[in-house]
mmCIF file of C-alpha atoms and ligand atoms in Angstrom:
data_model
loop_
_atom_site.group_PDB
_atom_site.id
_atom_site.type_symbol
_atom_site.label_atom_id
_atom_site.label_comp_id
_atom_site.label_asym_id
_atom_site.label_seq_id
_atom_site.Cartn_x
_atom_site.Cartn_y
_atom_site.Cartn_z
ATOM 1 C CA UNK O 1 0.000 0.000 0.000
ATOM 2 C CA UNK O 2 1.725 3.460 -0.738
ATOM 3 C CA UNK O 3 2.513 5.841 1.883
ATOM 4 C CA UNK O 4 -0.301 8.128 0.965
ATOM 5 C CA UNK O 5 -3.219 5.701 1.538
ATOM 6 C CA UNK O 6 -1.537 4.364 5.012
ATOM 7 C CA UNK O 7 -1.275 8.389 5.602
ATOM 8 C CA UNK O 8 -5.279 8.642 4.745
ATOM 9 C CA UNK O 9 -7.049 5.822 6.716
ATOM 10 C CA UNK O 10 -4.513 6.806 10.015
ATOM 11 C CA UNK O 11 -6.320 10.253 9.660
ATOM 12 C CA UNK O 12 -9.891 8.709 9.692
ATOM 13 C CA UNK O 13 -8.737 6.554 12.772
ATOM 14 C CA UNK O 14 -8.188 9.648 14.439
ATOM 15 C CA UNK O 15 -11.434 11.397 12.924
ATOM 16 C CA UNK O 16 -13.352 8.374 14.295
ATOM 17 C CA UNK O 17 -11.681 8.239 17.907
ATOM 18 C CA UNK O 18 -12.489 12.261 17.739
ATOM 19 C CA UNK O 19 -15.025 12.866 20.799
ATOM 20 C CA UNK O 20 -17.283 14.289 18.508
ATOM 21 C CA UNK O 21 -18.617 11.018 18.147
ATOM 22 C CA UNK O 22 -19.135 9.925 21.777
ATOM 23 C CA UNK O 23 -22.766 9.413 22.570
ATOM 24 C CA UNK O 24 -25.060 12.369 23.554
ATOM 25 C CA UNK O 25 -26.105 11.498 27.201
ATOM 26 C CA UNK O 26 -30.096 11.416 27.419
ATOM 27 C CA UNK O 27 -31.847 13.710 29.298
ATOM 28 C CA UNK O 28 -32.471 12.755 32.921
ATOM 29 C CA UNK O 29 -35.518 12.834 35.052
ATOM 30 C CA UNK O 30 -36.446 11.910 38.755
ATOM 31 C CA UNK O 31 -39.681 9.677 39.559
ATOM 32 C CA UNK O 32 -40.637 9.427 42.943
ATOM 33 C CA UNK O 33 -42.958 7.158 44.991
ATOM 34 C CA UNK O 34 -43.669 7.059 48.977
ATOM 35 C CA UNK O 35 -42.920 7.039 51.424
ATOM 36 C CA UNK O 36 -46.299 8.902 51.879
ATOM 37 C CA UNK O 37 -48.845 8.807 49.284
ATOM 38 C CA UNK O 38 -47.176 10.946 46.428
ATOM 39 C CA UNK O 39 -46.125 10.146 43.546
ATOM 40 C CA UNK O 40 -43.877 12.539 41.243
ATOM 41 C CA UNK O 41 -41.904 12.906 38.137
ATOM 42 C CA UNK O 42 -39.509 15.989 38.115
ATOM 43 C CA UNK O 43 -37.026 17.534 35.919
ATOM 44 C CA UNK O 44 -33.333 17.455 37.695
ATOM 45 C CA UNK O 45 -34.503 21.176 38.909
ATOM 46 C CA UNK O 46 -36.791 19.644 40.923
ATOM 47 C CA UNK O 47 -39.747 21.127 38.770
ATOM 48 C CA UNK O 48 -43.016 18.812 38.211
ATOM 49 C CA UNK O 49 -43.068 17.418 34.339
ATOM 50 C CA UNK O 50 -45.691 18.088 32.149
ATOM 51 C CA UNK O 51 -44.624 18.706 28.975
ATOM 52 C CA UNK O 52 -41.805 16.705 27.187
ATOM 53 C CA UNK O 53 -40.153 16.804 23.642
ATOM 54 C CA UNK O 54 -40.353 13.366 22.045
ATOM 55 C CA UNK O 55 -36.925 11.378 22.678
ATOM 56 C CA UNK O 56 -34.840 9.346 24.872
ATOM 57 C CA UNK O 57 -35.074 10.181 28.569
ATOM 58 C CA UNK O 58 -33.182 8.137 31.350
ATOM 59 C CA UNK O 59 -35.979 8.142 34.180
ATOM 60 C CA UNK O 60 -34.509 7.374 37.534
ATOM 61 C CA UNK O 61 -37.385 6.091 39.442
ATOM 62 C CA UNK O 62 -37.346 6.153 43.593
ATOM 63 C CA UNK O 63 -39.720 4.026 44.936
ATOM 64 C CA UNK O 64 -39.589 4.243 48.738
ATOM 65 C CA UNK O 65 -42.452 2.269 50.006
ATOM 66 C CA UNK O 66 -43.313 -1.430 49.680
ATOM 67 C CA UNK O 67 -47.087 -0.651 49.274
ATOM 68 C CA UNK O 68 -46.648 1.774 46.534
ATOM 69 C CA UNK O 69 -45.389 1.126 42.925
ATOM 70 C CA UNK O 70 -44.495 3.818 39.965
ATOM 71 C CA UNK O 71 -45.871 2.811 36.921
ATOM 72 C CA UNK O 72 -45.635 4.554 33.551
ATOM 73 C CA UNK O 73 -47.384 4.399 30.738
ATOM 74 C CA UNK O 74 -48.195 5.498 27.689
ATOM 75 C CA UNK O 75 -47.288 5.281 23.736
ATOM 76 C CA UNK O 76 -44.492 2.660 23.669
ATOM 77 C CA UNK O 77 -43.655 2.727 26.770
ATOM 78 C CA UNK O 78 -45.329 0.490 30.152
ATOM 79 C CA UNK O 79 -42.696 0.351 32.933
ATOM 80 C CA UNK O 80 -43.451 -0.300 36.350
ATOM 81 C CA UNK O 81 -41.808 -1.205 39.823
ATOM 82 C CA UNK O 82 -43.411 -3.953 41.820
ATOM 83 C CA UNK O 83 -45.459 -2.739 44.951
ATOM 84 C CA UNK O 84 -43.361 -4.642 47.571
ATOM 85 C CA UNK O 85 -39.669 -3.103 45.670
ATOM 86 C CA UNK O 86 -38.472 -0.488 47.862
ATOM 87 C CA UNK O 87 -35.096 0.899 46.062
ATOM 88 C CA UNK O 88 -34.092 3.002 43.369
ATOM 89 C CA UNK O 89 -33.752 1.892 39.813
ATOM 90 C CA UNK O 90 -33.335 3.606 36.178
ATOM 91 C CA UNK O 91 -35.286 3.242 33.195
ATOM 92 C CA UNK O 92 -33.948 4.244 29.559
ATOM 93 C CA UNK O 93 -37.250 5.455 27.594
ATOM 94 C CA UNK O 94 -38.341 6.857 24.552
ATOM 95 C CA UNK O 95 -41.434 8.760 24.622
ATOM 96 C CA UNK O 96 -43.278 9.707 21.334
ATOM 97 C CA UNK O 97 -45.744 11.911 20.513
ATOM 98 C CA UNK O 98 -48.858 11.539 22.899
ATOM 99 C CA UNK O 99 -49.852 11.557 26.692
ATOM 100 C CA UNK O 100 -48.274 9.590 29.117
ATOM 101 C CA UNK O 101 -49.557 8.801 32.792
ATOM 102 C CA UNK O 102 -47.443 7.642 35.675
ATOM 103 C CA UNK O 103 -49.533 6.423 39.164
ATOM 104 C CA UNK O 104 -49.194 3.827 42.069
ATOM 105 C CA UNK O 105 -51.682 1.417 40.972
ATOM 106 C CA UNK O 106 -53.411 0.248 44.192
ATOM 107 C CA UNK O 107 -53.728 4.047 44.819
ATOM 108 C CA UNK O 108 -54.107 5.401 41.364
ATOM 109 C CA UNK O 109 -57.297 7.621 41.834
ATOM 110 C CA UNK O 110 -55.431 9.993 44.511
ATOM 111 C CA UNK O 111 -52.218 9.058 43.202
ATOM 112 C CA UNK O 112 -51.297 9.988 39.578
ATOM 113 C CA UNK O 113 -49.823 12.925 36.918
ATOM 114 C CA UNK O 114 -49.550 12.902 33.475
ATOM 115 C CA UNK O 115 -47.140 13.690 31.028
ATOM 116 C CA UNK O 116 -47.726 15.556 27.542
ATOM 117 C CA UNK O 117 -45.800 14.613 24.700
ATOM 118 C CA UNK O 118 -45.199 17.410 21.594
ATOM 119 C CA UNK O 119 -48.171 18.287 20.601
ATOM 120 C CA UNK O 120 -50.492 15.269 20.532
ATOM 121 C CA UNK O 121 -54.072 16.002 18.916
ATOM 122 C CA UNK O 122 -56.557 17.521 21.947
ATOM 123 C CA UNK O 123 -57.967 14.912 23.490
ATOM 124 C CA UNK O 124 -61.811 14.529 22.081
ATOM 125 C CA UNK O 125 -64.057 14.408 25.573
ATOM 126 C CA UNK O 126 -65.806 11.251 25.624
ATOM 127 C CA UNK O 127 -69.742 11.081 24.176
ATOM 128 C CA UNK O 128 -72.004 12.102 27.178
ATOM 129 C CA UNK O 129 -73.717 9.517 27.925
ATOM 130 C CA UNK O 130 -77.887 10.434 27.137
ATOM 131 C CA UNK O 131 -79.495 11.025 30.526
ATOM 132 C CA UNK O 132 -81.331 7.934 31.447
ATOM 133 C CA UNK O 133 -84.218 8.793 33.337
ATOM 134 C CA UNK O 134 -83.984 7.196 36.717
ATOM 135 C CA UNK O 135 -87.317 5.192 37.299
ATOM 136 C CA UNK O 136 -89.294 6.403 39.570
ATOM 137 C CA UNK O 137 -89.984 4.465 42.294
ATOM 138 C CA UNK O 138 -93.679 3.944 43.621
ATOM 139 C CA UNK O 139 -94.060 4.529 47.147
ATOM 140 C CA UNK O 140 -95.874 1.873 49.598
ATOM 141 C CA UNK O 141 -96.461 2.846 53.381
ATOM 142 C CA UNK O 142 -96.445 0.176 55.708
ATOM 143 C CA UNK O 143 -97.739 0.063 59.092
ATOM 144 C CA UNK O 144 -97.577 -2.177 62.420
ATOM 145 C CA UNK O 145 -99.781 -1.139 65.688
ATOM 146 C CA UNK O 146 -101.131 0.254 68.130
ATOM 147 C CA UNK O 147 -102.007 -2.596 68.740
ATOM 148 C CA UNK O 148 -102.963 -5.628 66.481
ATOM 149 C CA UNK O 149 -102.932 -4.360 63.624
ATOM 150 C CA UNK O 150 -100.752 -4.735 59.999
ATOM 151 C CA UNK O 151 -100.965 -3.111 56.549
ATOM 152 C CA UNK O 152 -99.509 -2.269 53.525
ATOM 153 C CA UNK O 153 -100.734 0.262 51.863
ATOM 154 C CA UNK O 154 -100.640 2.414 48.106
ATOM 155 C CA UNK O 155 -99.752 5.793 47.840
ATOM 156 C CA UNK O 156 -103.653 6.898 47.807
ATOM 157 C CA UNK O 157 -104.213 4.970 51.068
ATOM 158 C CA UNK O 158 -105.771 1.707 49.987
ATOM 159 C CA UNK O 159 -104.624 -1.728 50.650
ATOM 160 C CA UNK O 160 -101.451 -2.215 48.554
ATOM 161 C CA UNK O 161 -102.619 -4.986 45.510
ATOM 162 C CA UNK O 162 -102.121 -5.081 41.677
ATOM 163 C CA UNK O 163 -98.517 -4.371 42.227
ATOM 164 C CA UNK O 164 -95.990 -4.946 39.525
ATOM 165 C CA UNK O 165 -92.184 -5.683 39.748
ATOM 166 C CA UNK O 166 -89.679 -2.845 40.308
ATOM 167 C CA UNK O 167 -88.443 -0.093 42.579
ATOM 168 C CA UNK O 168 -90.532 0.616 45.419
ATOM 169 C CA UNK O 169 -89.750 3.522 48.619
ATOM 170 C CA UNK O 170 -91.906 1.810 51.248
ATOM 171 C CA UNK O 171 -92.185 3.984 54.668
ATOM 172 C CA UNK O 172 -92.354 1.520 57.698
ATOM 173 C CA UNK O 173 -94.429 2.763 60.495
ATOM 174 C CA UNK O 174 -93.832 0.310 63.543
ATOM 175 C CA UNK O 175 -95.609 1.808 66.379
ATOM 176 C CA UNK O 176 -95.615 -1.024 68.317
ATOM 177 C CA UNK O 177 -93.201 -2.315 71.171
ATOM 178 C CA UNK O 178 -94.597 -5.651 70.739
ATOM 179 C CA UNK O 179 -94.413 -6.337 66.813
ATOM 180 C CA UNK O 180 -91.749 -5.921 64.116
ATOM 181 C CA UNK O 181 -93.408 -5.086 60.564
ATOM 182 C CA UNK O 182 -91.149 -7.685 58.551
ATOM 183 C CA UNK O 183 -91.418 -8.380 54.707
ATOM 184 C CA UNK O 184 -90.454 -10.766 52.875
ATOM 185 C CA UNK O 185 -90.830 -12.928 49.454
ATOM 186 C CA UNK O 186 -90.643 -11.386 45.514
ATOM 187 C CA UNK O 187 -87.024 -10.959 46.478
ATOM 188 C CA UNK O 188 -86.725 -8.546 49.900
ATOM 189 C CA UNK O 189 -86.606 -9.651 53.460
ATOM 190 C CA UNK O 190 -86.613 -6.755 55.651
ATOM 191 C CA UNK O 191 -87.791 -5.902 59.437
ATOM 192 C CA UNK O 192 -87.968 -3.391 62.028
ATOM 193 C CA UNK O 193 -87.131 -4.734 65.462
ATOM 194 C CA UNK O 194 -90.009 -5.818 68.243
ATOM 195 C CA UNK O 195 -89.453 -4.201 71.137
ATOM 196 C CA UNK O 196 -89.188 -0.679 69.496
ATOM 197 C CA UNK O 197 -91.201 2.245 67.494
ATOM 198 C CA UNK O 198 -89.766 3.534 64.595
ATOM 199 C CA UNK O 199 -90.552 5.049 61.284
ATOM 200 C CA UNK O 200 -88.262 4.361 58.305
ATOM 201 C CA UNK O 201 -87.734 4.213 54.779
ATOM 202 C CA UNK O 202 -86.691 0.992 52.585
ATOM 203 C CA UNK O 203 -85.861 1.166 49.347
ATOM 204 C CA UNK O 204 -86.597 -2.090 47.473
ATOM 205 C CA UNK O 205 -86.791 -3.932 44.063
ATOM 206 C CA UNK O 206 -89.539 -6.193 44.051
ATOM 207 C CA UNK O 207 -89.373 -9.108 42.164
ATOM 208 C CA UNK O 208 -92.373 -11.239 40.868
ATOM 209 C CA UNK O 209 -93.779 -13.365 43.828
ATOM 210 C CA UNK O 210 -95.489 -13.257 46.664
ATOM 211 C CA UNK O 211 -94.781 -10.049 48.956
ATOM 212 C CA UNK O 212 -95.791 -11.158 52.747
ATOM 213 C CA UNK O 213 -95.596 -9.138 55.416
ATOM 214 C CA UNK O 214 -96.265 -9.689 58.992
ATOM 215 C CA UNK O 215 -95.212 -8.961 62.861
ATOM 216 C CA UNK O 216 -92.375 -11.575 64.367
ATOM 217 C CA UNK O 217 -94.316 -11.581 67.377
ATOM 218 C CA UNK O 218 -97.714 -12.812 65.755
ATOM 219 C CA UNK O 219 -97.290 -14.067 62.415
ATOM 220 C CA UNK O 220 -99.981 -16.577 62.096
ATOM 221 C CA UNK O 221 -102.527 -13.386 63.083
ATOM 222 C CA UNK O 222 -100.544 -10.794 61.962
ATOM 223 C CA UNK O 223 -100.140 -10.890 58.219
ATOM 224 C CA UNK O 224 -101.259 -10.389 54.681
ATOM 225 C CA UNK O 225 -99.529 -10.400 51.179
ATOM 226 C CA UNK O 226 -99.694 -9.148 47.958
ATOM 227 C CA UNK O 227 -99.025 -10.751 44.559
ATOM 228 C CA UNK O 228 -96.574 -9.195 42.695
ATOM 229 C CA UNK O 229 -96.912 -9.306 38.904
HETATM 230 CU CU1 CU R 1 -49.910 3.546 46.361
#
């Protein structure tokens, strides 16, 4: 080989060796779990991140608690710590375009932050769901003493019949110290106690069946039902 060309490739040894060449060290950033309930991922200033540029990032991620776990997520990435690690590891990422979310899982409604990534599309709210009305439920009152006496009745004061199946708000009367007003069948089974007075409300979902009702303390002469249909 002539001098010349031995001259050439020594130069392009050295051009290659140059430090030019060494590797660009990724951006670094802290994530932080525990020992409380926090979470956090912070830019080495110690500033909260919300907006990145898409890249490689080295995340060092502190998780000081063995209940707690950091997990991220996100467009190509899903790294997490187990909940019982306690200890400090790193993570070499690339995040893309797009939002990223980083939580303890067993706590991730209180604990959680999100990351945006350029300048993903806004995010489209989901479709409201169309207002169901809630059914109304039919009202029943329901009454136990003075003394021996037991009924169910309608809203306009009748004995309760001709019922059908659904959601009922029944207001229990129990004026007695003796009887419980107890009902039970077409799916409920529900009493007051004996040896007090009391006035509540139940909300129920009758079922098709027989609805009985009666006092603990008398049933055989305490009762009455009602077909539901
Ligand atoms: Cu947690």
């Amino acid at each position: 080989m002539p001098l010349r060309a031995l001259v050439i490739l020594g130069l392009l040894g050295i051009a290659f060796a140059a430090p030019g060449v060494a590797e660009a060290q990724s951006p670094r950033l802290e994530g932080t779990v525990g020992p409380g309930f926090t979470i956090s991922l912070k830019l080495p200033g110690g500033a909260d991140v919300r907006q990145l540029d898409p890249g490689t990032y080295e995340i060092v991620v502190r998780d000081l608690s063995d209940f707690h776990n950091f997990h991220l997520s996100g467009p190509g990435i899903q790294q997490t710590t187990t909940v019982e690690f306690e200890g400090t590891v790193t993570w070499t990422v690339t995040f893309r375009e797009g939002r990223y979310r980083f939580e303890c899982d067993p706590h991730s409604e209180d604990m959680n932050g999100t990351v945006v990534v350029g300048n993903p599309p806004a995010q489209t709210p989901p479709p409201t769901p169309k207002p169901t009305p809630a059914p109304t439920a039919k009202k029943l009152t329901a009454t136990v003493g003075p003394g021996n006496t037991i009924a169910l009745r309608s809203a306009s004061g009748g004995h309760a019949h001709g019922l059908t199946a659904g959601a009922y708000t029944i207001t229990v009367r129990d004026r007695s110290r003796i009887h419980s007003f107890h009902l039970a069948g077409a799916g409920v089974n529900r009493k007051t106690g004996l040896a007090q007075t009391v006035t509540v409300t139940w909300k129920v979902t009758l079922e098709r069946g027989t609805l009985r009702f009666f006092s603990d303390a008398a049933a055989p002469k305490l009762r009455g039902s009602v077909r539901i249909g």
